[in-house]
Coordinates of N, CA and C in Angstrom, one line a residue:
M164 N 0.6 -0.9 0.1 CA -0.2 -0.2 -0.2 C 0.8 0.9 0.0
D165 N 1.0 2.3 -1.2 CA 1.1 3.4 -0.7 C 0.8 4.3 0.6
G166 N 1.9 5.1 0.2 CA 1.5 6.5 2.1 C 0.2 6.9 2.7
K167 N 0.0 7.5 1.0 CA -1.4 8.1 0.8 C -2.7 7.2 0.9
R168 N -2.8 5.9 0.8 CA -3.5 4.8 0.9 C -3.6 4.1 2.6
N169 N -2.8 4.3 2.6 CA -2.1 4.0 4.1 C -2.2 4.8 4.9
M170 N -2.6 5.9 4.9 CA -3.0 7.3 6.1 C -4.7 7.5 6.3
F171 N -5.0 7.4 4.5 CA -6.1 7.3 5.0 C -7.3 5.7 5.6
L172 N -6.4 4.6 5.3 CA -6.7 3.5 5.9 C -7.1 3.6 7.3
A173 N -5.5 4.0 7.2 CA -5.4 4.3 9.2 C -6.4 5.4 9.6
K174 N -7.1 6.2 9.2 CA -8.0 7.3 9.9 C -9.4 6.9 9.8
R175 N -9.5 5.7 8.7 CA -10.6 5.2 8.8 C -10.9 4.1 10.0
L176 N -9.7 3.4 9.6 CA -9.8 2.4 11.4 C -10.2 3.1 12.5
M177 N -9.4 4.5 12.7 CA -9.6 4.9 14.2 C -10.8 5.7 13.9
A178 N -11.5 6.1 13.2 CA -12.8 6.3 12.9 C -14.2 5.2 13.2
G179 N -13.6 3.7 13.1 CA -14.3 2.9 13.5 C -15.2 1.9 12.1
D180 N -14.5 2.5 11.2 CA -14.6 2.0 10.0 C -14.5 0.7 9.5
E181 N -16.1 0.1 9.6 CA -15.7 -1.4 9.4 C -15.0 -2.3 7.8
K182 N -15.0 -0.8 6.9 CA -14.7 -1.6 5.9 C -13.2 -1.2 5.8
A183 N -12.8 -0.8 5.9 CA -11.5 -0.4 6.1 C -10.7 -1.7 6.8
Y184 N -11.2 -1.9 8.2 CA -10.9 -3.4 8.6 C -10.6 -4.3 8.1
D185 N -12.0 -4.3 6.9 CA -12.2 -5.5 6.2 C -10.9 -5.6 5.1
I186 N -11.0 -4.6 4.1 CA -9.5 -4.2 3.6 C -8.1 -4.6 4.0
L187 N -7.8 -3.9 5.3 CA -6.7 -4.4 6.2 C -6.8 -6.4 6.9
M188 N -7.6 -6.4 6.3 CA -7.3 -8.0 7.3 C -7.3 -8.7 5.8
N189 N -7.7 -8.7 4.5 CA -8.0 -9.0 2.9 C -6.2 -9.1 2.1
S190 N -6.0 -7.9 2.8 CA -4.8 -7.4 1.9 C -3.7 -8.3 3.1
Y191 N -3.8 -8.0 4.3 CA -2.4 -8.9 5.1 C -2.9 -10.1 5.7
Y192 N -4.2 -11.1 6.0 CA -3.8 -11.5 6.6 C -3.2 -12.9 6.0
Q193 N -2.9 -13.7 5.3 CA -2.4 -14.9 4.1 C -1.0 -14.5 4.3
R194 N -0.8 -13.2 4.2 CA 1.5 -12.4 4.3 C 1.5 -13.0 5.9
L195 N 0.7 -11.8 6.6 CA 0.9 -12.3 8.3 C 0.9 -13.8 8.7
C196 N 0.4 -14.8 8.3 CA -0.1 -15.9 8.5 C 1.4 -16.8 8.3
A197 N 1.8 -16.8 6.8 CA 2.7 -17.2 6.5 C 3.8 -17.2 7.6
Y198 N 4.1 -15.3 7.7 CA 5.0 -14.4 8.5 C 5.3 -15.3 10.4
A199 N 4.3 -15.2 10.5 CA 3.8 -15.8 11.7 C 4.8 -17.2 11.6
Q200 N 4.2 -18.2 10.8 CA 4.4 -19.7 10.7 C 6.0 -19.8 10.5
S201 N 6.8 -18.6 9.8 CA 7.8 -18.9 9.5 C 8.7 -18.6 10.7
L202 N 8.0 -17.8 12.3 CA 8.6 -17.5 13.2 C 8.4 -18.7 14.8
C203 N 6.5 -19.3 14.3 CA 6.3 -20.8 15.5 C 6.1 -22.3 15.0
H204 N 6.2 -22.0 13.3 CA 6.2 -23.5 12.9 C 5.0 -24.3 13.5
D205 N 4.0 -23.6 13.1 CA 3.1 -24.2 13.8 C 1.3 -23.4 12.9
Q206 N 1.3 -24.8 12.3 CA -0.2 -23.2 10.7 C -0.9 -22.4 12.8
A207 N -1.6 -23.7 13.1 CA -3.0 -23.5 14.3 C -2.5 -22.4 14.8
L208 N -1.3 -22.3 15.5 CA -0.2 -21.5 16.2 C -0.9 -20.1 15.7
A209 N 0.1 -19.7 14.3 CA 0.3 -19.1 13.4 C -0.9 -17.9 13.3
E210 N -1.8 -19.2 12.9 CA -3.6 -18.4 12.6 C -3.7 -17.6 13.9
D211 N -4.0 -18.3 15.4 CA -4.2 -17.2 16.4 C -3.0 -16.8 16.5
I212 N -2.0 -16.2 16.4 CA -1.4 -14.7 16.7 C -1.9 -14.1 15.3
V213 N -2.3 -14.6 14.3 CA -2.6 -12.8 13.6 C -3.9 -13.0 13.8
Q214 N -5.2 -14.1 14.3 CA -6.1 -13.2 14.6 C -6.1 -12.0 16.0
N215 N -5.5 -12.5 16.8 CA -4.8 -11.9 18.0 C -4.7 -10.2 17.9
V216 N -3.6 -10.7 16.8 CA -3.1 -8.8 16.4 C -4.2 -8.3 15.8
F217 N -5.4 -8.6 14.3 CA -6.1 -8.0 14.4 C -7.7 -7.5 15.1
V218 N -7.8 -8.6 16.3 CA -8.4 -8.3 17.1 C -8.2 -6.9 18.4
K219 N -6.7 -7.3 18.2 CA -6.2 -6.0 19.4 C -6.4 -4.5 18.3
I220 N -6.2 -4.8 16.9 CA -5.7 -4.1 16.4 C -7.1 -2.8 16.3
W221 N -8.3 -4.1 16.4 CA -9.6 -3.1 16.7 C -10.0 -3.0 17.4
V222 N -9.6 -3.2 18.8 CA -9.8 -2.4 19.9 C -8.9 -1.4 19.9
K223 N -8.0 -1.2 20.1 CA -6.8 -0.2 19.7 C -7.0 0.7 19.1
R224 N -7.7 0.6 18.1 CA -8.3 1.6 16.6 C -7.6 2.8 17.0
K225 N -7.9 3.4 18.1 CA -8.7 4.9 18.2 C -7.0 5.6 18.6
K226 N -6.1 5.0 18.5 CA -4.8 4.9 19.3 C -3.3 4.6 17.9
I227 N -3.8 4.1 16.8 CA -3.9 3.9 15.8 C -2.8 5.1 15.0
N228 N -1.8 5.0 14.9 CA -1.0 6.4 14.5 C -1.1 6.5 12.9
P229 N -1.7 7.4 12.2 CA -1.5 7.2 10.5 C -0.6 8.1 10.0
D230 N 0.5 8.9 10.8 CA 1.8 8.7 10.2 C 2.9 8.0 10.0
L231 N 2.0 6.4 10.9 CA 3.1 5.0 10.6 C 2.8 4.3 9.1
S232 N 3.8 3.2 8.7 CA 3.9 2.2 7.9 C 2.6 1.4 8.7
I233 N 1.6 1.4 8.0 CA 0.1 -0.1 8.4 C 1.1 -1.7 8.4
K234 N 2.1 -1.5 7.5 CA 2.2 -2.5 6.8 C 3.5 -3.0 7.8
S235 N 4.5 -2.6 8.5 CA 5.3 -2.2 9.3 C 4.7 -2.8 10.9
Y236 N 3.6 -2.1 11.0 CA 3.3 -1.8 12.3 C 2.8 -3.1 12.9
L237 N 2.3 -3.9 11.3 CA 1.4 -5.3 11.5 C 2.2 -6.4 11.9
Y238 N 3.5 -6.1 10.8 CA 4.6 -7.4 11.1 C 5.0 -7.5 12.1
K239 N 5.4 -6.2 12.6 CA 6.0 -5.9 14.1 C 4.8 -6.2 15.4
S240 N 4.0 -6.1 15.1 CA 2.7 -6.8 16.1 C 2.6 -7.9 15.5
V241 N 2.7 -9.1 14.9 CA 2.9 -9.8 14.9 C 4.2 -10.6 15.8
Y242 N 5.6 -10.4 15.0 CA 6.0 -11.1 16.3 C 6.2 -10.8 17.3
N243 N 5.5 -9.6 18.2 CA 5.8 -9.2 19.3 C 4.1 -10.5 20.1
E244 N 3.5 -10.5 19.5 CA 2.6 -11.5 20.2 C 3.2 -12.8 19.2
F245 N 3.8 -13.5 18.6 CA 4.4 -14.0 18.8 C 5.4 -14.2 20.2
I246 N 5.9 -13.5 20.2 CA 6.7 -13.7 21.2 C 6.0 -13.5 23.3
N247 N 4.8 -13.2 23.6 CA 4.3 -13.2 24.2 C 3.7 -14.5 24.6
Q248 N 3.4 -15.5 23.5 CA 2.4 -16.3 23.1 C 3.4 -17.5 23.6
Y249 N 5.0 -17.6 22.7 CA 5.9 -17.9 23.3 C 6.1 -18.3 24.7
R250 N 6.4 -17.0 25.1 CA 6.9 -17.4 26.8 C 5.7 -17.5 27.7
K251 N 4.6 -17.6 27.1 CA 3.3 -17.9 28.0 C 3.9 -19.5 28.1
N252 N 3.9 -20.1 26.6 CA 4.2 -21.5 27.2 C 5.3 -22.6 26.8
K253 N 6.5 -21.6 27.4 CA 7.5 -21.7 27.4 C 8.5 -21.1 28.8
P254 N 9.1 -21.8 29.1 CA 10.7 -21.1 30.0 C 11.6 -20.7 29.3
V255 N 11.8 -19.7 29.0 CA 13.4 -19.3 27.9 C 14.3 -19.6 28.2
I256 N 14.5 -20.9 27.6 CA 16.2 -21.1 28.1 C 17.7 -20.1 27.2
Y257 N 18.6 -20.7 27.3 CA 19.3 -19.9 26.3 C 19.8 -19.8 25.1
L258 N 19.1 -20.8 24.0 CA 19.2 -21.1 22.6 C 18.3 -20.2 22.6
E259 N 17.0 -20.1 22.8 CA 15.6 -19.7 22.8 C 15.6 -18.0 22.7
K260 N 16.7 -17.4 23.7 CA 16.7 -16.7 23.6 C 18.0 -16.2 22.9
K261 N 18.8 -16.9 22.3 CA 19.3 -16.6 20.9 C 18.5 -16.4 19.8
Y262 N 18.0 -17.4 19.8 CA 16.9 -17.4 18.5 C 16.3 -15.7 19.2
F263 N 15.6 -15.7 20.0 CA 15.0 -14.3 20.0 C 15.9 -13.0 19.6
E264 N 17.2 -13.0 20.0 CA 17.9 -11.8 19.7 C 18.0 -12.1 18.1
A265 N 18.2 -13.3 17.6 CA 18.1 -13.5 16.6 C 17.0 -12.5 15.8
I266 N 16.0 -12.9 15.8 CA 14.7 -12.3 15.4 C 14.5 -11.2 15.5
D267 N 15.0 -10.2 16.6 CA 15.1 -9.1 17.0 C 15.8 -7.9 15.7
L268 N 17.3 -9.2 15.7 CA 17.9 -8.5 14.6 C 17.5 -8.2 12.7
V269 N 16.9 -8.9 12.9 CA 16.0 -9.4 11.6 C 14.5 -8.6 11.5
V270 N 13.8 -8.4 12.1 CA 12.5 -8.4 12.8 C 12.2 -7.1 11.7
D271 N 12.9 -5.9 11.6 CA 12.6 -4.9 11.7 C 12.7 -4.4 9.7
I272 N 13.6 -6.2 8.8 CA 13.5 -6.1 7.4 C 12.4 -6.6 7.0
E273 N 12.4 -5.7 6.0 CA 10.8 -5.7 5.5 C 10.6 -7.8 4.7
P274 N 9.7 -8.5 5.3 CA 9.6 -9.4 4.7 C 10.6 -10.3 3.0
E275 N 9.6 -9.5 2.2 CA 10.5 -9.8 1.1 C 12.3 -9.9 1.3
E276 N 12.9 -8.2 1.9 CA 14.1 -8.2 2.2 C 14.9 -9.5 2.5
L277 N 13.9 -10.1 3.9 CA 14.4 -10.9 4.2 C 14.4 -12.1 3.5
E278 N 13.8 -12.5 2.9 CA 13.1 -13.3 1.5 C 14.8 -13.3 0.8
S279 N 15.0 -12.0 0.7 CA 16.3 -12.4 -0.6 C 17.2 -12.4 -0.1
L280 N 17.3 -11.9 1.3 CA 18.7 -12.1 2.0 C 19.4 -12.9 2.5
I281 N 18.3 -14.2 3.1 CA 18.6 -16.1 2.5 C 18.9 -16.2 1.6
K282 N 18.3 -15.4 0.0 CA 18.8 -16.7 -0.6 C 19.9 -16.3 -1.4
L283 N 20.5 -14.9 -1.0 CA 21.8 -14.7 -1.3 C 22.9 -15.8 0.0
M284 N 22.4 -15.4 1.2 CA 22.8 -16.4 1.8 C 23.6 -18.0 1.8
N285 N 22.3 -18.2 0.8 CA 22.4 -19.9 0.6 C 23.2 -19.4 -0.7
I286 N 23.5 -18.6 -1.9 CA 24.2 -18.7 -2.6 C 25.9 -18.6 -2.4
E287 N 26.0 -17.5 -1.4 CA 27.1 -17.5 -0.8 C 27.2 -18.3 -0.2
I288 N 26.9 -19.5 0.6 CA 27.6 -20.2 1.0 C 27.6 -21.5 0.0
E289 N 27.1 -21.9 -1.0 CA 27.9 -22.7 -2.5 C 28.5 -22.1 -2.7
N290 N 29.1 -20.8 -2.8 CA 29.6 -20.1 -3.1 C 31.7 -20.5 -2.7
L291 N 31.5 -20.9 -0.9 CA 32.6 -21.1 -0.1 C 33.7 -22.1 -0.9
P292 N 34.6 -22.1 -0.2 CA 35.4 -23.3 -0.7 C 35.6 -24.6 -0.4
S293 N 35.5 -25.3 -1.7 CA 34.6 -26.9 -0.5 C 35.0 -27.8 0.8
K294 N 36.0 -27.6 0.8 CA 36.4 -28.0 2.1 C 35.1 -27.4 3.2
C295 N 35.7 -26.0 3.2 CA 35.4 -24.8 4.0 C 34.0 -25.1 4.0
K296 N 33.3 -25.0 3.0 CA 31.8 -25.6 2.6 C 31.1 -26.4 3.6
E297 N 31.8 -27.5 3.6 CA 31.6 -28.4 3.7 C 31.7 -28.9 5.2
I298 N 32.7 -28.4 5.6 CA 32.4 -28.0 7.6 C 31.8 -27.1 7.9
F299 N 31.5 -26.7 7.4 CA 30.8 -25.2 7.8 C 29.4 -25.5 8.1
L300 N 28.8 -26.5 6.7 CA 27.8 -26.6 7.1 C 27.0 -28.0 7.2
M301 N 27.9 -29.0 8.1 CA 28.1 -30.3 8.9 C 27.5 -29.0 10.1
N302 N 28.7 -28.5 10.3 CA 28.1 -27.7 12.2 C 26.8 -26.8 11.7
K303 N 26.6 -26.4 10.8 CA 25.3 -25.7 11.4 C 24.1 -25.6 10.4
K304 N 24.4 -26.9 9.1 CA 22.6 -27.6 9.1 C 22.5 -28.8 9.7
E305 N 23.8 -29.7 10.0 CA 23.8 -30.9 10.3 C 23.6 -31.3 11.8
G306 N 24.3 -30.4 12.3 CA 24.5 -29.6 14.0 C 25.4 -30.5 14.4
L307 N 26.4 -30.8 13.1 CA 27.6 -31.8 13.9 C 28.7 -30.7 15.2
T308 N 29.2 -31.1 16.0 CA 29.9 -30.4 16.8 C 31.1 -30.6 16.4
H309 N 32.1 -29.4 17.0 CA 33.8 -29.9 16.6 C 34.1 -31.4 16.1
T310 N 34.4 -31.4 17.2 CA 34.5 -33.1 17.0 C 34.0 -34.1 16.9
E311 N 32.6 -34.3 16.6 CA 32.4 -34.6 16.1 C 32.8 -34.9 14.6
I312 N 33.2 -33.6 13.9 CA 33.5 -33.3 12.6 C 34.7 -34.0 12.6
S313 N 35.9 -33.2 12.9 CA 37.3 -33.5 13.3 C 37.4 -34.5 13.1
E314 N 36.4 -35.4 14.0 CA 36.4 -37.7 14.4 C 35.6 -38.0 12.3
Y315 N 35.4 -37.5 12.3 CA 34.5 -37.8 10.7 C 35.6 -37.7 10.0
L316 N 35.8 -36.4 10.2 CA 36.9 -36.2 8.7 C 38.3 -36.6 8.9
N317 N 38.5 -36.4 9.8 CA 40.5 -37.2 10.6 C 41.2 -36.5 10.3
I318 N 40.6 -34.9 10.8 CA 40.9 -33.6 10.6 C 41.2 -33.0 12.5
S319 N 42.2 -32.1 12.5 CA 42.3 -31.7 14.1 C 41.0 -30.6 14.1
I320 N 40.7 -30.3 15.6 CA 39.8 -29.9 15.8 C 39.8 -28.5 15.7
K321 N 41.1 -27.7 15.2 CA 41.9 -26.3 14.9 C 41.5 -26.2 13.5
T322 N 41.4 -27.5 12.8 CA 41.3 -27.2 11.6 C 39.8 -26.9 11.6
V323 N 39.1 -27.7 11.8 CA 37.4 -27.5 12.0 C 37.1 -26.1 12.0
E324 N 37.9 -25.5 13.3 CA 37.5 -24.4 13.7 C 37.7 -23.1 12.9
G325 N 39.3 -23.1 12.1 CA 39.5 -22.3 10.9 C 38.4 -22.3 10.1
H326 N 37.9 -23.6 9.4 CA 37.0 -23.4 8.1 C 36.0 -22.9 8.9
I327 N 35.3 -23.3 10.0 CA 34.4 -22.4 10.0 C 34.4 -20.7 10.3
T328 N 35.3 -20.7 10.8 CA 36.1 -18.9 11.7 C 35.8 -18.4 9.9
R329 N 37.3 -19.3 8.8 CA 37.5 -18.5 7.8 C 35.6 -18.6 7.0
A330 N 35.0 -19.3 7.0 CA 32.9 -19.5 6.4 C 32.4 -18.2 6.9
F331 N 32.5 -17.6 8.5 CA 31.8 -16.5 9.1 C 32.2 -15.7 8.4
K332 N 34.2 -15.6 8.4 CA 34.8 -14.4 7.5 C 34.0 -13.8 6.5
I333 N 33.8 -14.9 5.6 CA 33.8 -14.6 3.9 C 31.7 -14.2 3.8
L334 N 31.9 -15.4 4.9 CA 30.0 -14.7 4.9 C 29.9 -12.9 4.8
T335 N 30.9 -12.6 6.2 CA 30.4 -11.5 7.0 C 30.8 -9.9 6.1
E336 N 31.8 -10.7 5.3 CA 32.0 -9.6 4.1 C 31.2 -9.9 3.3
K337 N 30.6 -10.6 2.9 CA 29.5 -10.6 1.7 C 28.0 -10.4 2.2
L338 N 28.1 -10.5 2.8 CA 26.7 -10.4 3.9 C 26.1 -9.5 5.0
G339 N 27.4 -8.7 5.7 CA 26.8 -7.8 7.0 C 26.3 -8.6 7.7
A340 N 26.2 -7.6 9.2 CA 26.7 -7.5 10.5 C 25.1 -8.9 10.6
K341 N 24.2 -8.6 9.9 CA 23.1 -9.4 10.2 C 23.2 -10.9 9.7
V342 N 24.6 -11.6 8.9 CA 24.8 -12.3 8.8 C 24.2 -13.9 9.8
E343 N 25.0 -13.9 11.0 CA 24.6 -14.5 11.8 C 23.1 -14.7 12.7
A344 N 22.8 -13.8 12.4 CA 20.8 -14.0 12.7 C 20.4 -14.7 11.9
V345 N 20.2 -14.1 10.5 CA 20.6 -15.0 9.2 C 20.4 -16.8 9.3
L346 N 22.1 -16.7 9.8 CA 22.7 -18.4 9.7 C 21.4 -19.0 10.7
F347 N 21.3 -18.0 12.1 CA 20.8 -18.8 12.9 C 19.1 -19.1 12.5
L348 N 18.6 -18.1 12.1 CA 17.2 -18.2 11.8 C 17.3 -19.2 10.6
L349 N 18.2 -19.0 10.1 CA 18.1 -20.3 8.9 C 18.2 -22.2 9.0
F350 N 19.3 -22.3 10.2 CA 19.3 -23.5 9.9 C 18.6 -23.9 11.7
N351 N 17.9 -23.5 11.7 CA 17.0 -23.6 13.3 C 17.6 -23.9 13.9
F352 N 17.7 -23.0 15.3 CA 18.2 -22.9 16.5 C 18.0 -24.1 17.4
N353 N 17.5 -24.9 16.8 CA 17.3 -26.2 17.6 C 18.8 -27.5 17.6
K354 N 19.3 -26.5 16.4 CA 20.6 -27.4 16.1 C 22.0 -27.0 16.4
Q355 N 21.7 -25.8 16.7 CA 23.0 -24.9 16.8 C 24.0 -25.9 17.8
K356 N 24.9 -25.9 17.6 CA 25.7 -26.6 18.3 C 27.3 -26.1 18.4
T357 N 28.3 -25.9 18.6 CA 29.9 -25.8 18.6 C 31.5 -26.7 19.2

């Protein structure tokens, strides 16, 4: 939605216009469900999260700031609702905190930009030197520890660490500061081991 339409829609929502609310739902519901599912990996929970967000938007419609992007506001609201749901259901352990930190780093990126960043990440991983790529993927994708990789490939742990460090250095040079957060999300935080 462009800025003027965005502002008009926000003002109509603030006034209690149900048609504006329907337009918002029709425009964003499916995309927000897909985004929520990418966070929680559960279709039913994703739909609950998005429905909660839309209910809260209607209830708090008078507080909407028409100068802010509705799209960004919706995605941020879905993210916040996901965090609230997750904290209600589970105690937060160290790896989950790392996951939330990773999401925090990328949440302000537009979903399309995040998608292209992930594609670029996959391309850059494929372009790593072959041994470096193999060891990096064994650690990040397959979840093998440095010791397991060294035993499997019959090389020293120092060599394993060197290849992983080199991979991170190359990827950071190509992709910038958000590389670790994207990797963390890309390779599923449950598998992270050193």
